[in-house]
PDB file of N, CA, C and O in Angstrom:
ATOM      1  N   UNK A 269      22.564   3.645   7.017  1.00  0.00           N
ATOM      2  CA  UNK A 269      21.871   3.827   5.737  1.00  0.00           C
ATOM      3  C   UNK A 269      20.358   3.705   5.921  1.00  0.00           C
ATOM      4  O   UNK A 269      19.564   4.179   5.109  1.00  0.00           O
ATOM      5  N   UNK A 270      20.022   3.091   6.952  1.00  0.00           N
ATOM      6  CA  UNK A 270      18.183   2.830   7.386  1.00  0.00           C
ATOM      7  C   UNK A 270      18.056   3.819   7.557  1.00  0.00           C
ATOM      8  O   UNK A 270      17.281   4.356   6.766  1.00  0.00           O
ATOM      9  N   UNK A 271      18.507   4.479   8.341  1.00  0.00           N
ATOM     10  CA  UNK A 271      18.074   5.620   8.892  1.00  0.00           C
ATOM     11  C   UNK A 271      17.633   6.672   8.447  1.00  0.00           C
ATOM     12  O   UNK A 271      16.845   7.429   9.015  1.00  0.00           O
ATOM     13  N   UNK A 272      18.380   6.861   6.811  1.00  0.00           N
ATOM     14  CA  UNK A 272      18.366   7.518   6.099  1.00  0.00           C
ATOM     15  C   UNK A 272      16.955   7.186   5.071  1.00  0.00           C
ATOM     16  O   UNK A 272      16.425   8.249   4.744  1.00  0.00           O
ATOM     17  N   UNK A 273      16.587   6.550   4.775  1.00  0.00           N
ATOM     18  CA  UNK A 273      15.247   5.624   4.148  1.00  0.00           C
ATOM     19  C   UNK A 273      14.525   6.195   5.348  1.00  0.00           C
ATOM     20  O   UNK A 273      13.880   7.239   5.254  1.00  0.00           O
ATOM     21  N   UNK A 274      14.622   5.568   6.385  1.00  0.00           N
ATOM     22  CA  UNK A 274      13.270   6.659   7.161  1.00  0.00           C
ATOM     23  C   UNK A 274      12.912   7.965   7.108  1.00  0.00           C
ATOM     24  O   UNK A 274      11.795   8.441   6.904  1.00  0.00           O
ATOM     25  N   UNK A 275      14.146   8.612   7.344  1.00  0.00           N
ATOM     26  CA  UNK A 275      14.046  10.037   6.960  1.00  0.00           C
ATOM     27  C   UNK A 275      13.357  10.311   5.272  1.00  0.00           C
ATOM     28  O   UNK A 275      12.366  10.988   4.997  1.00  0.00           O
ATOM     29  N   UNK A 276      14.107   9.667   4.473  1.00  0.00           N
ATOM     30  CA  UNK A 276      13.306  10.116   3.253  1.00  0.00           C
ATOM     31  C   UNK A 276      11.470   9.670   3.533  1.00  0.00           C
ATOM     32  O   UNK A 276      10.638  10.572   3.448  1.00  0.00           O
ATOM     33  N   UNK A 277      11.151   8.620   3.768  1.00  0.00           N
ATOM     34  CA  UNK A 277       9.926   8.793   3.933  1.00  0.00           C
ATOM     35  C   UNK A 277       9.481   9.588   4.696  1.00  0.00           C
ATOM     36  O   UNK A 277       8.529  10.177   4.184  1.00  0.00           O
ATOM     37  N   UNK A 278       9.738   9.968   5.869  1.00  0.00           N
ATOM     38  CA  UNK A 278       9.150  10.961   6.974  1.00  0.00           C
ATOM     39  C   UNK A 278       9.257  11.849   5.911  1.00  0.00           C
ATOM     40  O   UNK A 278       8.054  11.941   5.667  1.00  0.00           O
ATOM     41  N   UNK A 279       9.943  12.774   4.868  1.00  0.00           N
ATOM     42  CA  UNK A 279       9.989  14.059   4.850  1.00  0.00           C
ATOM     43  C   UNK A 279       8.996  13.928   3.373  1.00  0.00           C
ATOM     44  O   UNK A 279       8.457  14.965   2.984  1.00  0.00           O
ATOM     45  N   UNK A 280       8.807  12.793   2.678  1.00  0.00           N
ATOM     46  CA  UNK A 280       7.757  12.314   1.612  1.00  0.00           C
ATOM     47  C   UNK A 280       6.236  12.538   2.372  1.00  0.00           C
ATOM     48  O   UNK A 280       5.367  13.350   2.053  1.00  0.00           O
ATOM     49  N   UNK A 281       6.222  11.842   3.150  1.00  0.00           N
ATOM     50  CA  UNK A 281       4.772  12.078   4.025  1.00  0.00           C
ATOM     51  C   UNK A 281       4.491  13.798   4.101  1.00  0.00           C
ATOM     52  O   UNK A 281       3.642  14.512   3.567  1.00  0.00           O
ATOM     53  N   UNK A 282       5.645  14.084   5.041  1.00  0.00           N
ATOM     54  CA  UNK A 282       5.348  16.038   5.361  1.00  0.00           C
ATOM     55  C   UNK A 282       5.217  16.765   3.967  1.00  0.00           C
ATOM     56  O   UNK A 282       4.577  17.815   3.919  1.00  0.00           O
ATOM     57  N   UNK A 283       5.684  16.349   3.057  1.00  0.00           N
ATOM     58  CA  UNK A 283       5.575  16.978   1.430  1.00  0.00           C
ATOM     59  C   UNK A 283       4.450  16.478   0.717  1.00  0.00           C
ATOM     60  O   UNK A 283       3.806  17.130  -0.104  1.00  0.00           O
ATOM     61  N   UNK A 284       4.238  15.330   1.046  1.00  0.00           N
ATOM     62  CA  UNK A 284       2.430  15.184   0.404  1.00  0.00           C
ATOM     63  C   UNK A 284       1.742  15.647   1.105  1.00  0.00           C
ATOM     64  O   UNK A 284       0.982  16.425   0.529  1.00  0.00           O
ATOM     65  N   UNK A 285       1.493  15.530   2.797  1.00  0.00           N
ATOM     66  CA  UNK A 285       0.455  15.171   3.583  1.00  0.00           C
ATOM     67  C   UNK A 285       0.346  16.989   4.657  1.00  0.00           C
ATOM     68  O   UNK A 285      -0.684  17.515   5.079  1.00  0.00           O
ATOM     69  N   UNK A 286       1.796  17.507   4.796  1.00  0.00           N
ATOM     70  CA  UNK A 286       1.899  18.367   5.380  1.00  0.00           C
ATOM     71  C   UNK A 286       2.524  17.947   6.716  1.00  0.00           C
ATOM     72  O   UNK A 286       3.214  18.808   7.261  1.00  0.00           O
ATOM     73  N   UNK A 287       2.410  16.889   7.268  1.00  0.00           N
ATOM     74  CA  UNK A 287       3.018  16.513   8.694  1.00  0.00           C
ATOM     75  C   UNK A 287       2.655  14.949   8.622  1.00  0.00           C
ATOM     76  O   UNK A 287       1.643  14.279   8.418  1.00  0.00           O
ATOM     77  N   UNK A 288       4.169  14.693   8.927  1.00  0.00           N
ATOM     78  CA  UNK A 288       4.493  12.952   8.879  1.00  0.00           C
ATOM     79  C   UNK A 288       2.715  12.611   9.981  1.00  0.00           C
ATOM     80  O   UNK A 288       2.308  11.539   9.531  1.00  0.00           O
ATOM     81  N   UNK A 289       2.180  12.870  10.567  1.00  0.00           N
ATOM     82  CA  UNK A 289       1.415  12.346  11.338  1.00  0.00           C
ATOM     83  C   UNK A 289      -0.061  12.370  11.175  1.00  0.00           C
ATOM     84  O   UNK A 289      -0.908  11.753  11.822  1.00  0.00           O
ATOM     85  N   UNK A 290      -0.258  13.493   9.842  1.00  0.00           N
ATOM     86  CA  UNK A 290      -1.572  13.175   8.887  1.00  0.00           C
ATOM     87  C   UNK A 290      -1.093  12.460   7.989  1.00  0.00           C
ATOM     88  O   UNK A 290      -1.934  11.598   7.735  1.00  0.00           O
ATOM     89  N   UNK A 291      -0.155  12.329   7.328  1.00  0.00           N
ATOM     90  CA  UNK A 291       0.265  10.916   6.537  1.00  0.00           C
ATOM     91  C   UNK A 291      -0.235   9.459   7.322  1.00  0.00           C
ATOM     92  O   UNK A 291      -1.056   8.588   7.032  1.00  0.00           O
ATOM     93  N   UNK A 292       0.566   9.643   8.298  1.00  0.00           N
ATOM     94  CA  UNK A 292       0.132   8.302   8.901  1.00  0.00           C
ATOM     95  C   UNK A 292      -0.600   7.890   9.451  1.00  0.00           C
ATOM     96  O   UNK A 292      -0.459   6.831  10.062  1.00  0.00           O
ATOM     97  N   UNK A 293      -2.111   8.880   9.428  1.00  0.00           N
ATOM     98  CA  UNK A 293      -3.345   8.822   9.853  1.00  0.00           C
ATOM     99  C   UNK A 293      -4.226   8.191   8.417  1.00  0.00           C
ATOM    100  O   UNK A 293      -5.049   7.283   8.303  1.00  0.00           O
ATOM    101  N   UNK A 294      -3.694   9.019   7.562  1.00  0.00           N
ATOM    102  CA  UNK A 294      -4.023   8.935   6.301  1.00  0.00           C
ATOM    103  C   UNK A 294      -3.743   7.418   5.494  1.00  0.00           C
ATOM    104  O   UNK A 294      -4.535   6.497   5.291  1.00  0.00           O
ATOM    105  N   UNK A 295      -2.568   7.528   5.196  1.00  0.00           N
ATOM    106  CA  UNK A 295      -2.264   6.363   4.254  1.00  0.00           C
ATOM    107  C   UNK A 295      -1.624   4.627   4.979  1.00  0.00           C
ATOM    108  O   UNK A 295      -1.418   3.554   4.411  1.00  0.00           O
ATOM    109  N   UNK A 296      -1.491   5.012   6.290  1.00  0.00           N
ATOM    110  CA  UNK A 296      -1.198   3.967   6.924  1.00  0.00           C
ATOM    111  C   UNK A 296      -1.729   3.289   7.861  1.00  0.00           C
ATOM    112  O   UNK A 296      -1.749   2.058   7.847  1.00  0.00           O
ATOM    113  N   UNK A 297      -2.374   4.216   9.064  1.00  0.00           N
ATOM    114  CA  UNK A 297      -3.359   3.059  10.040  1.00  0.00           C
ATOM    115  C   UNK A 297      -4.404   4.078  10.006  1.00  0.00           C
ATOM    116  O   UNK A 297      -4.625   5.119  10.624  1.00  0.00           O
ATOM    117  N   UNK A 298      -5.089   3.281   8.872  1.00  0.00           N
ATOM    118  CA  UNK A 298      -6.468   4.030   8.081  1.00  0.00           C
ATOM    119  C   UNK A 298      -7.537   3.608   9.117  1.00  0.00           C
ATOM    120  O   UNK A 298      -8.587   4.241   9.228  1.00  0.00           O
ATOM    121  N   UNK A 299      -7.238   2.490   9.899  1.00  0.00           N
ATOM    122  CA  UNK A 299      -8.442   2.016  11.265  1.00  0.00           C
ATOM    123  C   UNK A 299      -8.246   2.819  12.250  1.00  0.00           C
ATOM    124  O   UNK A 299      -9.013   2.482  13.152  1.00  0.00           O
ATOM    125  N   UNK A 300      -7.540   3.822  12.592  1.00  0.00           N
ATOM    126  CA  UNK A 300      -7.402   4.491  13.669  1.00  0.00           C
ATOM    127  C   UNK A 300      -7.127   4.217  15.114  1.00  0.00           C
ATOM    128  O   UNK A 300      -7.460   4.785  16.154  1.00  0.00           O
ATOM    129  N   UNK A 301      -6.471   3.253  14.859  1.00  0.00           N
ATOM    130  CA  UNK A 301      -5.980   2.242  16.408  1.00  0.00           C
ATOM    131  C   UNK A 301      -4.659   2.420  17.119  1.00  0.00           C
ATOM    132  O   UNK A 301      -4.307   2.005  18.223  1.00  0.00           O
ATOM    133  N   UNK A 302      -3.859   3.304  16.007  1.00  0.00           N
ATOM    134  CA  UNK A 302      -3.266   3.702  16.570  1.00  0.00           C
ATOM    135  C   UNK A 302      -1.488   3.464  16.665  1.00  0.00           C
ATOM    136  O   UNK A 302      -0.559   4.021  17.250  1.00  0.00           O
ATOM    137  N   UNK A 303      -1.659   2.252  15.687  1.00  0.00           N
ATOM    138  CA  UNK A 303      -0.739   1.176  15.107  1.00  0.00           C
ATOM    139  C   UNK A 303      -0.632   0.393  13.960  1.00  0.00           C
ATOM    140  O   UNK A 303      -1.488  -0.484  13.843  1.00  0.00           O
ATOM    141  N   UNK A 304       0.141   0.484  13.155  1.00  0.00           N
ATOM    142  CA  UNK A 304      -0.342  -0.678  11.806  1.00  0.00           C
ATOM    143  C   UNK A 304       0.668  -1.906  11.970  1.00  0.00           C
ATOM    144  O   UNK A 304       1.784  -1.871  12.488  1.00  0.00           O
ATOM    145  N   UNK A 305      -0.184  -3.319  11.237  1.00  0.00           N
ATOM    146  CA  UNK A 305       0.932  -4.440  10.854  1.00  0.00           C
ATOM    147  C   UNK A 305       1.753  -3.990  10.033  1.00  0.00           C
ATOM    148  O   UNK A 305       1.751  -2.935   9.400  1.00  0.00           O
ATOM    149  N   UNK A 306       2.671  -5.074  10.071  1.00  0.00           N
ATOM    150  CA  UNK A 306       3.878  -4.980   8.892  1.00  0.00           C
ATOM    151  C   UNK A 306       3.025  -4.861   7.373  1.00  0.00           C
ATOM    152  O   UNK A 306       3.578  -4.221   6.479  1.00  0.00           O
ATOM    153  N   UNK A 307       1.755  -5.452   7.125  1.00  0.00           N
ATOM    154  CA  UNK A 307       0.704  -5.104   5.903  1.00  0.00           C
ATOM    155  C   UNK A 307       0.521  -4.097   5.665  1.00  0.00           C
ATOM    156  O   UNK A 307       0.534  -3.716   4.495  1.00  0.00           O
ATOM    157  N   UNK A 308       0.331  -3.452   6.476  1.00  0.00           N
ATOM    158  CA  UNK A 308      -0.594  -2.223   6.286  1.00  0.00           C
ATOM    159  C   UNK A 308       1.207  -1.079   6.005  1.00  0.00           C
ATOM    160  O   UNK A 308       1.278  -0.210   5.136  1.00  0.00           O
ATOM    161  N   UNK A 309       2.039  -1.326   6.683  1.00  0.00           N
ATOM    162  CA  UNK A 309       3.408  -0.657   7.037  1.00  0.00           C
ATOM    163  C   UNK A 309       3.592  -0.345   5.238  1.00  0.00           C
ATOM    164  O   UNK A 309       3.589   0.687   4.567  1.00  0.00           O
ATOM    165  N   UNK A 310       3.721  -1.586   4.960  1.00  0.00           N
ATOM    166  CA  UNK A 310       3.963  -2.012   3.426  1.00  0.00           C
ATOM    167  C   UNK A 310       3.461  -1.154   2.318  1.00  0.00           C
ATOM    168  O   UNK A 310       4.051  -0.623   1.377  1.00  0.00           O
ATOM    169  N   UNK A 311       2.032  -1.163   2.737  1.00  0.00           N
ATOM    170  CA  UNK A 311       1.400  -0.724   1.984  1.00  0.00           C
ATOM    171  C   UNK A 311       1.445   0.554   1.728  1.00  0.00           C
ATOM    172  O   UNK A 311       1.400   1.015   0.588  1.00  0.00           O
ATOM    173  N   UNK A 312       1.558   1.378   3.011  1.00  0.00           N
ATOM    174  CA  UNK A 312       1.937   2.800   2.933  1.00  0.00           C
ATOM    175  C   UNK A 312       3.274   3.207   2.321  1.00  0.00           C
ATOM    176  O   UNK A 312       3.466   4.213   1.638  1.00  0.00           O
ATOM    177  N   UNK A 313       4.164   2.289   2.661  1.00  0.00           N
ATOM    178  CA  UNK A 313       6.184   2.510   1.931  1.00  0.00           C
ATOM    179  C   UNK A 313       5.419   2.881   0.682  1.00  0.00           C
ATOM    180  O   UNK A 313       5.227   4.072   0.441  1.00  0.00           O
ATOM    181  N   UNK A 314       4.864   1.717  -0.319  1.00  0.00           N
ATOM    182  CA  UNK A 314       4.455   1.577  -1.696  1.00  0.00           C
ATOM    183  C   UNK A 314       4.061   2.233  -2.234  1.00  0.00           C
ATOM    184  O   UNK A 314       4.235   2.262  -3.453  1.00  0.00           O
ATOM    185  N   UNK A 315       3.067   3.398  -1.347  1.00  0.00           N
ATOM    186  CA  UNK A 315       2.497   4.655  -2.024  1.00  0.00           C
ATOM    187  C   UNK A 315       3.509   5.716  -2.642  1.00  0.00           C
ATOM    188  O   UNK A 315       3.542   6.297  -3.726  1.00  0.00           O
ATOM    189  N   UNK A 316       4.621   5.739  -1.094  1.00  0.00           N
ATOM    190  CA  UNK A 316       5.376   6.580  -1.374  1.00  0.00           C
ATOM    191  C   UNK A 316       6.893   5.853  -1.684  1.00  0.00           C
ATOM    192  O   UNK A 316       8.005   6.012  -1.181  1.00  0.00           O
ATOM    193  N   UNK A 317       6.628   5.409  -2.232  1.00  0.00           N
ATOM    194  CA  UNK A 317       7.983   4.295  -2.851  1.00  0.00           C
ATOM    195  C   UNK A 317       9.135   4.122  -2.262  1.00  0.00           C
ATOM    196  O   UNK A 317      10.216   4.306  -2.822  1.00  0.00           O
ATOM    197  N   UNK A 318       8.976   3.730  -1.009  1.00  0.00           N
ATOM    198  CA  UNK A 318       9.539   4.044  -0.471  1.00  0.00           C
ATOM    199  C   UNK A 318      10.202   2.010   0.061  1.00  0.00           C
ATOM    200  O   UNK A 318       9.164   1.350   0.092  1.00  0.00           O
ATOM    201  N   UNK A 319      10.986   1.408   0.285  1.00  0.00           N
ATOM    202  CA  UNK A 319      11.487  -0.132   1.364  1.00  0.00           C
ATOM    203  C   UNK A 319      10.843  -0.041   2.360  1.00  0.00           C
ATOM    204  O   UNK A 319      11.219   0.567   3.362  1.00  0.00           O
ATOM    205  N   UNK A 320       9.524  -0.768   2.209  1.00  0.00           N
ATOM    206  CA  UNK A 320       9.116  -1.344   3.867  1.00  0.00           C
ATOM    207  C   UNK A 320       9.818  -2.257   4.522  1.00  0.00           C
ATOM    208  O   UNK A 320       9.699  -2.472   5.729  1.00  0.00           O
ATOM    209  N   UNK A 321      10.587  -2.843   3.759  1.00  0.00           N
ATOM    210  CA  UNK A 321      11.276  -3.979   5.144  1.00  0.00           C
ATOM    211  C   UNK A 321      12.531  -3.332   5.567  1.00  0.00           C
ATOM    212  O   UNK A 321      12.932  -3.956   6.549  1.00  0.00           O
ATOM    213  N   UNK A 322      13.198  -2.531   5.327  1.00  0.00           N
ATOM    214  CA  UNK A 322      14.553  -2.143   6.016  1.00  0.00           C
ATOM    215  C   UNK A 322      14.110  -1.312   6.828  1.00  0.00           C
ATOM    216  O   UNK A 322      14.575  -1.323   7.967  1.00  0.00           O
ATOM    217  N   UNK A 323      12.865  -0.153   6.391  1.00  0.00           N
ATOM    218  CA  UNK A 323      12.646   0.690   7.379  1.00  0.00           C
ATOM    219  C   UNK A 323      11.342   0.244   8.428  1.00  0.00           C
ATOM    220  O   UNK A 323      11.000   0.566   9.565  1.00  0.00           O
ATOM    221  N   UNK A 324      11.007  -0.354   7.745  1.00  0.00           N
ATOM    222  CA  UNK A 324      10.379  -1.874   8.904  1.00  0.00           C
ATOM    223  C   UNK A 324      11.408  -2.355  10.743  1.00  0.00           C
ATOM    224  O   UNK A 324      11.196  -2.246  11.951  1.00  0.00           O
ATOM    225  N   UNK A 325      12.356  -2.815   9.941  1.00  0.00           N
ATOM    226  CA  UNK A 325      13.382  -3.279  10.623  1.00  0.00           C
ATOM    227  C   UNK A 325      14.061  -2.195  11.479  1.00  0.00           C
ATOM    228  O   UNK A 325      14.580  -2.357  12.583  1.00  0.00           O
ATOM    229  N   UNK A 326      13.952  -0.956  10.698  1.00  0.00           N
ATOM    230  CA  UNK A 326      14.919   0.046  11.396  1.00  0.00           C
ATOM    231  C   UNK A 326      14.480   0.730  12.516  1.00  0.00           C
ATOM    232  O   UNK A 326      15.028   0.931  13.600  1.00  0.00           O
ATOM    233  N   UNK A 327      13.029   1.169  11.924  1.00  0.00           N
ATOM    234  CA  UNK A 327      12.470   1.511  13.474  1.00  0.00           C
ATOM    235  C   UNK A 327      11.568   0.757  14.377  1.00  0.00           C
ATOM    236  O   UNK A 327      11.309   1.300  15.450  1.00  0.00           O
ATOM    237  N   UNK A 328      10.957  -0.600  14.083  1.00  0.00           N
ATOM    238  CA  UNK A 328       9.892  -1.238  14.757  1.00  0.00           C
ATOM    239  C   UNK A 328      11.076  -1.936  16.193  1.00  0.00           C
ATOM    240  O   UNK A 328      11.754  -2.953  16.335  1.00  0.00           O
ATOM    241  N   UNK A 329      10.848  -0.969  16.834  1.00  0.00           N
ATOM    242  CA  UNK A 329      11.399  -1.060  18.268  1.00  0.00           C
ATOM    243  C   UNK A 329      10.356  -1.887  19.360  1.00  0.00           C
ATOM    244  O   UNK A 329      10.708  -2.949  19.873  1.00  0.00           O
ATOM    245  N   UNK A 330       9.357  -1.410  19.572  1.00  0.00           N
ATOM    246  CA  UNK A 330       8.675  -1.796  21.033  1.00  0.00           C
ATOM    247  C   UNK A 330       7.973  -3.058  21.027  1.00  0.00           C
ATOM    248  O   UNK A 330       6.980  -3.251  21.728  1.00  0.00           O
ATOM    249  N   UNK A 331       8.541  -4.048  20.138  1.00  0.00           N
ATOM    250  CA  UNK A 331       7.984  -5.654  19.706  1.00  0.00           C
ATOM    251  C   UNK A 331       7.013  -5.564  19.710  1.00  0.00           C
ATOM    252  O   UNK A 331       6.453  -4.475  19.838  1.00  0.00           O
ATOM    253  N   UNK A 332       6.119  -7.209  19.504  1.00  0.00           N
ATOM    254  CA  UNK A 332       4.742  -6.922  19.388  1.00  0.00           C
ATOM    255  C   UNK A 332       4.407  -6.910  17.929  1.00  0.00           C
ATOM    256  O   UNK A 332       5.346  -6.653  17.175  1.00  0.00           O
ATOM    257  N   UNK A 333       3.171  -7.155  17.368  1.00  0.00           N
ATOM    258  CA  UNK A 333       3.033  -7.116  15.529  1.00  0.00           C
ATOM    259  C   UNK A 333       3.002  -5.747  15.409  1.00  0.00           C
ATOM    260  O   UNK A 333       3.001  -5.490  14.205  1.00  0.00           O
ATOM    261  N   UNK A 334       2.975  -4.668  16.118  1.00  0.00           N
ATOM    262  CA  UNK A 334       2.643  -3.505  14.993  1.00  0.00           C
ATOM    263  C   UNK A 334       3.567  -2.151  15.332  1.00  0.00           C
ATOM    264  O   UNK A 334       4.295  -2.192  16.324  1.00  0.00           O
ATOM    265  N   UNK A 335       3.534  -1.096  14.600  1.00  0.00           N
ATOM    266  CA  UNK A 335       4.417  -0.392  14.372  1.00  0.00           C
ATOM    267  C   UNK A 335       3.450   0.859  15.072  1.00  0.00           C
ATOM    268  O   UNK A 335       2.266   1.050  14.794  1.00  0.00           O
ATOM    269  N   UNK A 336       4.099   1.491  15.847  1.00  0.00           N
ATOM    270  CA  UNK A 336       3.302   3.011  16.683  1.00  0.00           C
ATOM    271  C   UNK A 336       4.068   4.267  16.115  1.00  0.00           C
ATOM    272  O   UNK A 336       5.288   4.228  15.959  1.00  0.00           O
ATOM    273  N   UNK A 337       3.551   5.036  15.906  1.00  0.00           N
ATOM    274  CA  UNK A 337       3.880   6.663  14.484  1.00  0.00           C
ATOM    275  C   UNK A 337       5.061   7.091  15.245  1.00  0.00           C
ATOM    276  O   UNK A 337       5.984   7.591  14.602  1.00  0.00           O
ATOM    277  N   UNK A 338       5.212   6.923  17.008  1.00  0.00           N
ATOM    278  CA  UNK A 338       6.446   7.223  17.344  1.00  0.00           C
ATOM    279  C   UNK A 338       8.059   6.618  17.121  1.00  0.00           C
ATOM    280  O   UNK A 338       9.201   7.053  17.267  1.00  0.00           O
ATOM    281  N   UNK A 339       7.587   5.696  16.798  1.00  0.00           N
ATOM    282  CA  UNK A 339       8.660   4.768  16.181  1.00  0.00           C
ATOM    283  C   UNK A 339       9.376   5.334  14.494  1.00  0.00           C
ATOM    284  O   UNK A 339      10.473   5.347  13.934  1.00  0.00           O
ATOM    285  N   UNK A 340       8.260   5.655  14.268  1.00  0.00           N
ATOM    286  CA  UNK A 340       8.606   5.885  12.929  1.00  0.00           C
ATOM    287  C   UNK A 340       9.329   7.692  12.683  1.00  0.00           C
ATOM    288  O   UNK A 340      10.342   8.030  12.070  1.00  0.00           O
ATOM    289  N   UNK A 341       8.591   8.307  13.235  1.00  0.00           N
ATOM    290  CA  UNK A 341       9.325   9.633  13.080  1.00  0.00           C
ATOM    291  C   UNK A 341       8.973   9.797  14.862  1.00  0.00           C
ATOM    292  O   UNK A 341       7.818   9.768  15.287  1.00  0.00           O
ATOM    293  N   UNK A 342       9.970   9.938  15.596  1.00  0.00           N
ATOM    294  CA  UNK A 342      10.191  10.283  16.768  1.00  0.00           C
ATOM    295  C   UNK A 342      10.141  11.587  16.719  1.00  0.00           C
ATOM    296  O   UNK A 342       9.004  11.978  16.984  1.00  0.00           O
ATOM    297  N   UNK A 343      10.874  12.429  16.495  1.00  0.00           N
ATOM    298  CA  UNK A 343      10.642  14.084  16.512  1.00  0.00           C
ATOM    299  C   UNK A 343       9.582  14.456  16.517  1.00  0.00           C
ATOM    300  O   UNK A 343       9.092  14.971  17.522  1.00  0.00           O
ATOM    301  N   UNK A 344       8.852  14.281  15.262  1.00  0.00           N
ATOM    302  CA  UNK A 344       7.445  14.694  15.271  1.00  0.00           C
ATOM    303  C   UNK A 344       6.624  14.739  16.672  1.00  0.00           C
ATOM    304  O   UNK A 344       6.250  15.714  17.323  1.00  0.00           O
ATOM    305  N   UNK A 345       6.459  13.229  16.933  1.00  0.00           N
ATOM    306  CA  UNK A 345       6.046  12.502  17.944  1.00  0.00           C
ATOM    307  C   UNK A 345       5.947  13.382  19.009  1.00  0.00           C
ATOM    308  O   UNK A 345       4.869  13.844  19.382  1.00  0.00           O
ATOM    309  N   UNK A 346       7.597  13.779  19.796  1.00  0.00           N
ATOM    310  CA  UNK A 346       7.898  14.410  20.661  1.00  0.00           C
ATOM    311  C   UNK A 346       6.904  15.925  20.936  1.00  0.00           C
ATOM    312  O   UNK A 346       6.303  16.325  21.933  1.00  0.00           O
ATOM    313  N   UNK A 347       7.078  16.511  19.515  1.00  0.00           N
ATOM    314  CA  UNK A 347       6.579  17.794  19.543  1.00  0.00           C
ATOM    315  C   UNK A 347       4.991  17.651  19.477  1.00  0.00           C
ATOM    316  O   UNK A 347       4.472  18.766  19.527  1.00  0.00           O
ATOM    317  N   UNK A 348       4.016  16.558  19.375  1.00  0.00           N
ATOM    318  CA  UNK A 348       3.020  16.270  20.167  1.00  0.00           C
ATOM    319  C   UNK A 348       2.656  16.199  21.126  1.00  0.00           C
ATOM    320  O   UNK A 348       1.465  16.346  21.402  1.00  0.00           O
ATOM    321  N   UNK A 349       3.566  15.948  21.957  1.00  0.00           N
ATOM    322  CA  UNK A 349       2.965  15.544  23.279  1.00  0.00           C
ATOM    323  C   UNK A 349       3.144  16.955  24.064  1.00  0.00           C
ATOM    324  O   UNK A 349       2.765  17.065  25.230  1.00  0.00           O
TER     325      UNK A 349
END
């Protein structure tokens, strides 16, 4: 069921923003570092109304405080590099 909450946000971001990865340039790690805290994570769910803590939980894989855009929509990600 997480999984599914991620996906709805990933495809909320590409429908406001055009691509999950100007969203998350945009409304989430607005410092450009490259990573956001669980704060900043939050803050972006909220825009797009989306559960920061399940999809928090669902994809924040590579430990550590912060969350990297590949974590969050992997596909995308992929077709970057």
């Amino acid at each position: 069921a997480d999984r599914l909450l991620v996906e709805t946000l990933c495809i909320s971001m590409r429908r406001f923003r055009g691509t999950s990865m100007k969203a998350w340039r945009c409304d989430f790690d607005k410092h450009g570092v490259g990573w956001v805290s669980r704060a900043e994570f939050a803050r972006g769910c909220r825009f797009y109304g989306c559960p920061a803590d399940a999809i928090w939980t669902s994809c924040h894989n590579s430990g550590g405080a912060g969350m990297k855009f590949w974590e969050l929509d992997t596909e995308e990600a992929l077709d970057l590099e």
